[in-house]
Every structure is written in C-alpha cells, then in structure tokens.
mmCIF file of C-alpha atoms in Angstrom:
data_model
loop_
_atom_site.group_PDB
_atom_site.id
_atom_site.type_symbol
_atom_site.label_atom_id
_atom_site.label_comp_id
_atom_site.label_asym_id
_atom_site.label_seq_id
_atom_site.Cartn_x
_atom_site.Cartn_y
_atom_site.Cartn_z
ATOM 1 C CA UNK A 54 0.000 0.000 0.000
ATOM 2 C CA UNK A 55 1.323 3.616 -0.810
ATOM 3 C CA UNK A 56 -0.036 6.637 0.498
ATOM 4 C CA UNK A 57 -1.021 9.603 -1.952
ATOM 5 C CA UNK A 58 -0.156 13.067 -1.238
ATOM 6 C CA UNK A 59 -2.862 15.279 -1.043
ATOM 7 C CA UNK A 60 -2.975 18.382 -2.251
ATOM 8 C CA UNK A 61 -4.522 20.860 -0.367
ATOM 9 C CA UNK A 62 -6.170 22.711 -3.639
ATOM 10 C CA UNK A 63 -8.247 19.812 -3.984
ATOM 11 C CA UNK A 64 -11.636 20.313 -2.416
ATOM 12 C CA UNK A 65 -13.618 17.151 -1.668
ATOM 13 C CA UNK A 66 -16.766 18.054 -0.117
ATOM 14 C CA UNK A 67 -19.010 17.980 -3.097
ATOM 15 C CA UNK A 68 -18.081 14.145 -3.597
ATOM 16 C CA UNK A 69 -18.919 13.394 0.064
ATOM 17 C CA UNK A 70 -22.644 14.853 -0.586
ATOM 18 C CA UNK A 71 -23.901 11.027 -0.429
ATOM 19 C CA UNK A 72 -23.562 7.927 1.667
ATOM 20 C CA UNK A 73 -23.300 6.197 -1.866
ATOM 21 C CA UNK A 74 -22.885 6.683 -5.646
ATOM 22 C CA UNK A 75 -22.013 5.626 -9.006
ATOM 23 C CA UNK A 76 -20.449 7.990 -10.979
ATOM 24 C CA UNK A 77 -22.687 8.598 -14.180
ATOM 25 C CA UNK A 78 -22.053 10.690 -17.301
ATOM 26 C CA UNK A 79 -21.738 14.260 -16.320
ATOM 27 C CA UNK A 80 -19.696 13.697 -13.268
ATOM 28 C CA UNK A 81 -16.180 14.247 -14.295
ATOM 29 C CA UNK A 82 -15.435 17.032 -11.924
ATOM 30 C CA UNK A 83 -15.921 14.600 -9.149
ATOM 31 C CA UNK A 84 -13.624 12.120 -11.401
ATOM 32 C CA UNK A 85 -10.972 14.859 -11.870
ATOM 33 C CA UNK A 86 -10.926 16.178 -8.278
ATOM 34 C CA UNK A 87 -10.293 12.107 -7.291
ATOM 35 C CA UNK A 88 -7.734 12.305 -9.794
ATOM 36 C CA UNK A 89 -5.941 15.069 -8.572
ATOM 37 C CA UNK A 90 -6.063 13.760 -5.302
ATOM 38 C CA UNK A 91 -4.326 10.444 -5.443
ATOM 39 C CA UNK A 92 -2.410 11.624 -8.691
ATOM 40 C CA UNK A 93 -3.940 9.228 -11.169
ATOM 41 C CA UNK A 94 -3.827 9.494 -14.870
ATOM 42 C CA UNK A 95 -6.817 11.135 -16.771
ATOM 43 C CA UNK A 96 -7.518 8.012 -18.043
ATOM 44 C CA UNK A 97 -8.339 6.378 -14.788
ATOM 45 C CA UNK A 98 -12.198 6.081 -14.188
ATOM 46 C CA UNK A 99 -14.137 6.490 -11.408
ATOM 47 C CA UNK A 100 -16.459 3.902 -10.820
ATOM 48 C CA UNK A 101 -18.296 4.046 -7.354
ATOM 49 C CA UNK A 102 -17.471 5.737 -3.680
ATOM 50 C CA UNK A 103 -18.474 4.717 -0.590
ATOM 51 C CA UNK A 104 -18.813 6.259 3.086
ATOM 52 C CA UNK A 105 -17.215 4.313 5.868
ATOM 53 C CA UNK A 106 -13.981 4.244 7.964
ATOM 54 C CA UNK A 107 -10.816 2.640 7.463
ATOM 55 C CA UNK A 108 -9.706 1.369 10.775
ATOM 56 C CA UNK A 109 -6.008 2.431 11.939
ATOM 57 C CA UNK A 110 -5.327 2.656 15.298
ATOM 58 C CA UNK A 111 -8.397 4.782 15.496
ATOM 59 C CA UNK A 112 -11.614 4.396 12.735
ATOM 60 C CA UNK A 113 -11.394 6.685 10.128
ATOM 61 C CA UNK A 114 -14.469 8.262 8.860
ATOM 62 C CA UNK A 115 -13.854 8.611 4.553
ATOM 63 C CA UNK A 116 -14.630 7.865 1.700
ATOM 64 C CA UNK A 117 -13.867 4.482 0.030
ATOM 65 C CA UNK A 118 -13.503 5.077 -3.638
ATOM 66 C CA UNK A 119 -12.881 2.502 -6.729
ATOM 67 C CA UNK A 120 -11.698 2.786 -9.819
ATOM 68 C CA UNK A 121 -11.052 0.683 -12.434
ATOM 69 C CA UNK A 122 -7.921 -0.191 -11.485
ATOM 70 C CA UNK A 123 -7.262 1.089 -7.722
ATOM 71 C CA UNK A 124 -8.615 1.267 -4.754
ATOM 72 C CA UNK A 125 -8.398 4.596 -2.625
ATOM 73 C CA UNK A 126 -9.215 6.150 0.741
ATOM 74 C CA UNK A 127 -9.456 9.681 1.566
ATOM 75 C CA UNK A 128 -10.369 11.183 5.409
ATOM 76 C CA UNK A 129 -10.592 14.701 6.578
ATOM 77 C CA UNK A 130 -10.473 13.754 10.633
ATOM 78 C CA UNK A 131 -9.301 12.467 13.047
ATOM 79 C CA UNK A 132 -6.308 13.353 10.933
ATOM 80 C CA UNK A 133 -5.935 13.233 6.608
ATOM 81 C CA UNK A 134 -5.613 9.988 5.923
ATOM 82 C CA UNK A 135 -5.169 8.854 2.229
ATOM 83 C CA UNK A 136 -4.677 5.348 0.903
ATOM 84 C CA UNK A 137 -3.638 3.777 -2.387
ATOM 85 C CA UNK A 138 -4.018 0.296 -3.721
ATOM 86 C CA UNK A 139 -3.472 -1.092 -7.305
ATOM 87 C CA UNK A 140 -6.237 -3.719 -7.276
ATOM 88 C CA UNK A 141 -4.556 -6.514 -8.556
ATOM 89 C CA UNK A 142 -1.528 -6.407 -5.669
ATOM 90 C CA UNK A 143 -4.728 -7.584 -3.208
ATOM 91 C CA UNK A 144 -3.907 -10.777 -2.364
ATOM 92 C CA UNK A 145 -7.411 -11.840 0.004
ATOM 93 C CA UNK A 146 -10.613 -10.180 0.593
ATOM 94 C CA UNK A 147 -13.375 -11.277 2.421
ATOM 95 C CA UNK A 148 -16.196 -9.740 4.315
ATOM 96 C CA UNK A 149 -15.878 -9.740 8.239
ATOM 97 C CA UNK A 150 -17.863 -8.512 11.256
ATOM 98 C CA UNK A 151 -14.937 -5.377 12.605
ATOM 99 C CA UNK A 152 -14.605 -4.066 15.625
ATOM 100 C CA UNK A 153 -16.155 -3.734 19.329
ATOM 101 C CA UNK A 154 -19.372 -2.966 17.745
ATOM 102 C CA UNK A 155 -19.158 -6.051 14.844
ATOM 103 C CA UNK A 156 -19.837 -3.586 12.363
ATOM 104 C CA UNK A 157 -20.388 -5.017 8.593
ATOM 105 C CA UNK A 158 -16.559 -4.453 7.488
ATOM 106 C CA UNK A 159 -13.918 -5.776 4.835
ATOM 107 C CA UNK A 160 -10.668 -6.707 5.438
ATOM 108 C CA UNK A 161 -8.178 -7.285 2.773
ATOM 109 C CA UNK A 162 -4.772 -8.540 2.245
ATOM 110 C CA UNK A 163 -2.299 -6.082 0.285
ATOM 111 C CA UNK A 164 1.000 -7.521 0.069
ATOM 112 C CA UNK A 165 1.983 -8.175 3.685
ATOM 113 C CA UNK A 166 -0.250 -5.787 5.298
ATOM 114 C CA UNK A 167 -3.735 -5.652 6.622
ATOM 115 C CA UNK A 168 -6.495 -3.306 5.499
ATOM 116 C CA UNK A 169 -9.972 -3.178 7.237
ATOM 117 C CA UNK A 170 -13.192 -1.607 6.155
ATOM 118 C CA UNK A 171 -15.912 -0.409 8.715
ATOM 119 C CA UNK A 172 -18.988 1.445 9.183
ATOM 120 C CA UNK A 173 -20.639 1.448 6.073
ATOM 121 C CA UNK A 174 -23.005 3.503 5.578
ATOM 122 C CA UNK A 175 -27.110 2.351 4.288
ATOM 123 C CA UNK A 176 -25.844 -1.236 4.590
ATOM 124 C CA UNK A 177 -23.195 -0.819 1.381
ATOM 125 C CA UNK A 178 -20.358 -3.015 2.327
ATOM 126 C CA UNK A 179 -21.985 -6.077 0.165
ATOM 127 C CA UNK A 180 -21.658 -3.380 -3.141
ATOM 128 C CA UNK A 181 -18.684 -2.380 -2.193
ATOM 129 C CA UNK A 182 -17.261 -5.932 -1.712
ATOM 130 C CA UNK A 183 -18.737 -7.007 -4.586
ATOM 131 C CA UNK A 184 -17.084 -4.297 -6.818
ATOM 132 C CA UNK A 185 -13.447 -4.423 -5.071
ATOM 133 C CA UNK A 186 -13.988 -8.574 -6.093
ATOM 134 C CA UNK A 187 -15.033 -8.389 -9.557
ATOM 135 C CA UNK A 188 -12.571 -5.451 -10.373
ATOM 136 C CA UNK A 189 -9.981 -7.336 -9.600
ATOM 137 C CA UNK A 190 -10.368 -10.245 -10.803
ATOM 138 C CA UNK A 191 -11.038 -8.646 -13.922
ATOM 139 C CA UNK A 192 -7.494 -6.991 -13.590
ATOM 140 C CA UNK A 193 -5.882 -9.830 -12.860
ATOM 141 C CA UNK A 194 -7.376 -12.007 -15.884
ATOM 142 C CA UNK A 195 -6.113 -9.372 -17.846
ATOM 143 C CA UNK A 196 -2.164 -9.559 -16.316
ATOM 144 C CA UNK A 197 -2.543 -13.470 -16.493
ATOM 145 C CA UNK A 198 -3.555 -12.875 -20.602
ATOM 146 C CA UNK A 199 -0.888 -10.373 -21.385
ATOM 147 C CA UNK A 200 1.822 -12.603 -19.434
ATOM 148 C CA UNK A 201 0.450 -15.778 -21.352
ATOM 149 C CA UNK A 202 0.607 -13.680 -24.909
ATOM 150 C CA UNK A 203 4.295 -12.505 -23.666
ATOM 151 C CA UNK A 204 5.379 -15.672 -22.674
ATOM 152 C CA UNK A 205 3.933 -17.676 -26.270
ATOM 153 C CA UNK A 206 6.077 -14.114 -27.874
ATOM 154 C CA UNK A 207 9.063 -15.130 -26.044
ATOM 155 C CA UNK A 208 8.675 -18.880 -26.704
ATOM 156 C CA UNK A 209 8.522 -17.697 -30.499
ATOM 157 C CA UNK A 210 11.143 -15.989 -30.567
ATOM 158 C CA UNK A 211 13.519 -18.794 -28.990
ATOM 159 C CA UNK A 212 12.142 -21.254 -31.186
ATOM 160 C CA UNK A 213 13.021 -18.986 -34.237
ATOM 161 C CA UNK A 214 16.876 -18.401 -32.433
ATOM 162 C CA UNK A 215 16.925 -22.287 -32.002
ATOM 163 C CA UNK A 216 15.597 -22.805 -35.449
ATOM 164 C CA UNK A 217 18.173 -20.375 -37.222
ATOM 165 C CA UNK A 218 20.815 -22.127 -35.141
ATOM 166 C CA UNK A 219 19.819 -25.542 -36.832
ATOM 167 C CA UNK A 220 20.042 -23.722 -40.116
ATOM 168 C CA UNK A 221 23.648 -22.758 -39.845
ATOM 169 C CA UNK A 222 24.670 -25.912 -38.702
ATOM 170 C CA UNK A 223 22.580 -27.481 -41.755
ATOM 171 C CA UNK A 224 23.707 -24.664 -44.018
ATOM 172 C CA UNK A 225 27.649 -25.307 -42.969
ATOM 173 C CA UNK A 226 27.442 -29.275 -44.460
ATOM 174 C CA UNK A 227 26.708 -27.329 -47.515
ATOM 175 C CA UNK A 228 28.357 -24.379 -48.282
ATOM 176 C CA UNK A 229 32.075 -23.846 -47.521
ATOM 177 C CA UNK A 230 32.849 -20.375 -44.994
ATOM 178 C CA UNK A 231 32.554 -17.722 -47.543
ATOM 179 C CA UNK A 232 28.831 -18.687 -48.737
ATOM 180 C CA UNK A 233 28.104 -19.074 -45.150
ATOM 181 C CA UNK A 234 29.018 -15.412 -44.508
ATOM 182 C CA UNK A 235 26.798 -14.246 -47.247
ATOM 183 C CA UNK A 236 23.727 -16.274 -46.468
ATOM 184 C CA UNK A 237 23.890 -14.584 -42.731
ATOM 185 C CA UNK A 238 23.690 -11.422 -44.433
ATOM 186 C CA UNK A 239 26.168 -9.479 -41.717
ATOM 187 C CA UNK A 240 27.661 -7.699 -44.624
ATOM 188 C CA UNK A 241 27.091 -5.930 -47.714
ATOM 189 C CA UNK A 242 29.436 -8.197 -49.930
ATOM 190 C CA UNK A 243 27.789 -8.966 -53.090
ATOM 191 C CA UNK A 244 28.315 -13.094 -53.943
ATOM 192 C CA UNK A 245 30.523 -13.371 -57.457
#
C-alpha cells in the first residue's frame, strides 16, 4: 500500500454529498478532483465511492472510492488519511464482522499488510465488496492474458533463435565459410 499526497487545492466536499454513488455521465469534476487527489492518470475512471472508515489505530471516517484499477481512501479527521491500492496487488478479501461494535466491514490482504473496512453507511459493504472482487479479478485475468501472450512471444522468438541455429549448422554441411558469410547477411558483400 502507498499513500497519496494530497494536495490541499483539492476540495472534496461535493463528492462526500452522499452515503453512496455511481459515478454517471456528467460527473467528471468529481472524477478529476479524485484524480488530482491520489495523482492518477486522466484516463483512470471512477467507478463508485463509498462512506465508511478505514480502521487504523483509530476508525477513520472517509470515503472508500474505486476505480477501475485502484482502490483509494481519503479522510478529513481524526487526521488526513489517504490510501492507495493497485487492485490486482490484493492478495485476500473477504467480508468480516470489525470491531467492538461487529460492524459489517472488509478486510483485505495487500501484500503483507492488513487493510480493514468499517462502518458502512445504508448497509453498502456487500456493493462495495462485490465491486473491489469483480474489479480485480477482472485486472488480474487481464495480467494473467498479457503474461500468457508474452510468454507464447518469447517462446517464439527462442524457437526462431533455435531454429536459425539448426540452419547454420545445416547450411555449414553445404556451403564452404565464404557462402556461409553471405547467407547470414552481416555484410554488404555482393556473392561473385
């Protein structure tokens, strides 16, 4: 888990307005201002945020926003408290009763650490579980199909090394040293 710097020009108080929301059309000033925040690209998009508290040593009251490739935490009090998380370094997830008060929570495995989720607010946690899961698992489908097509690239490409290997050594019972030069093609030398 990283933390983001915040900036302090970045106001946040129209996005907390609700307990929860998808971001429709039309709301890319709440898009840009979560941006800005946790210094994401332009192309990252806002896909739901949700009121709760991340617990620390003390609960802290936020907002629990996902994109579609991170997960992030901003709080005003007891003290600013950003988090961020690229989705696919969560490593569990599973909903859990938190707390003195067994409040509805998530807790999560990131790396080596521990993040919990409490206190949702109007009984979101299942959503917001439910969104966390399926983006990445999405995410990671996607890194386990671009390392399969890099891998099936890189077993091309030693096949091809291997294979042009096998034609030297076929080429060489064939052609004495100086044809063997030109059909490698490391020179311009023109074959008289």
């Amino acid at each position: 888990m990283s933390k983001a710097e915040s900036s302090p020009t970045v106001g946040l108080d129209d996005l907390d307005d609700s307990d929860h929301y998808k971001i429709k059309s039309g709301d890319e000033l709440k898009e840009a201002k979560v941006q800005k925040l946790f210094g994401l690209a332009p192309t990252e998009k806002l896909k739901e945020g949700f009121k709760c508290a991340m617990k620390l040593a003390v609960p802290h009251p936020g907002t629990l926003y996902i994109t579609d490739s991170h997960l992030l935490f901003h709080s005003k009090f007891p003290s600013k408290e950003t988090a961020k998380v690229e989705m696919v370094e969560i490593v569990t997830i599973e909903k859990k009763k938190i707390g003195m008060v067994n409040s509805a929570g998530i807790r999560m495995t990131v790396g080596n650490q521990e993040l919990q989720f409490t206190s949702f607010t109007n009984n979101t946690r299942d959503a917001a579980y439910d969104l966390i899961e399926q983006e990445a698992a999405r995410l990671k489908q996607e890194l386990a199909e671009r390392n399969k097509k890099d891998k099936a690239k890189s077993d091309l490409m030693t096949s091809e090394k291997k294979l042009t290997a096998f034609d030297k050594i076929a080429a060489s019972d064939f052609m004495d040293e100086e044809q063997l030069h030109h059909k490698e093609k490391c020179c311009s030398c023109t074959i008289v």
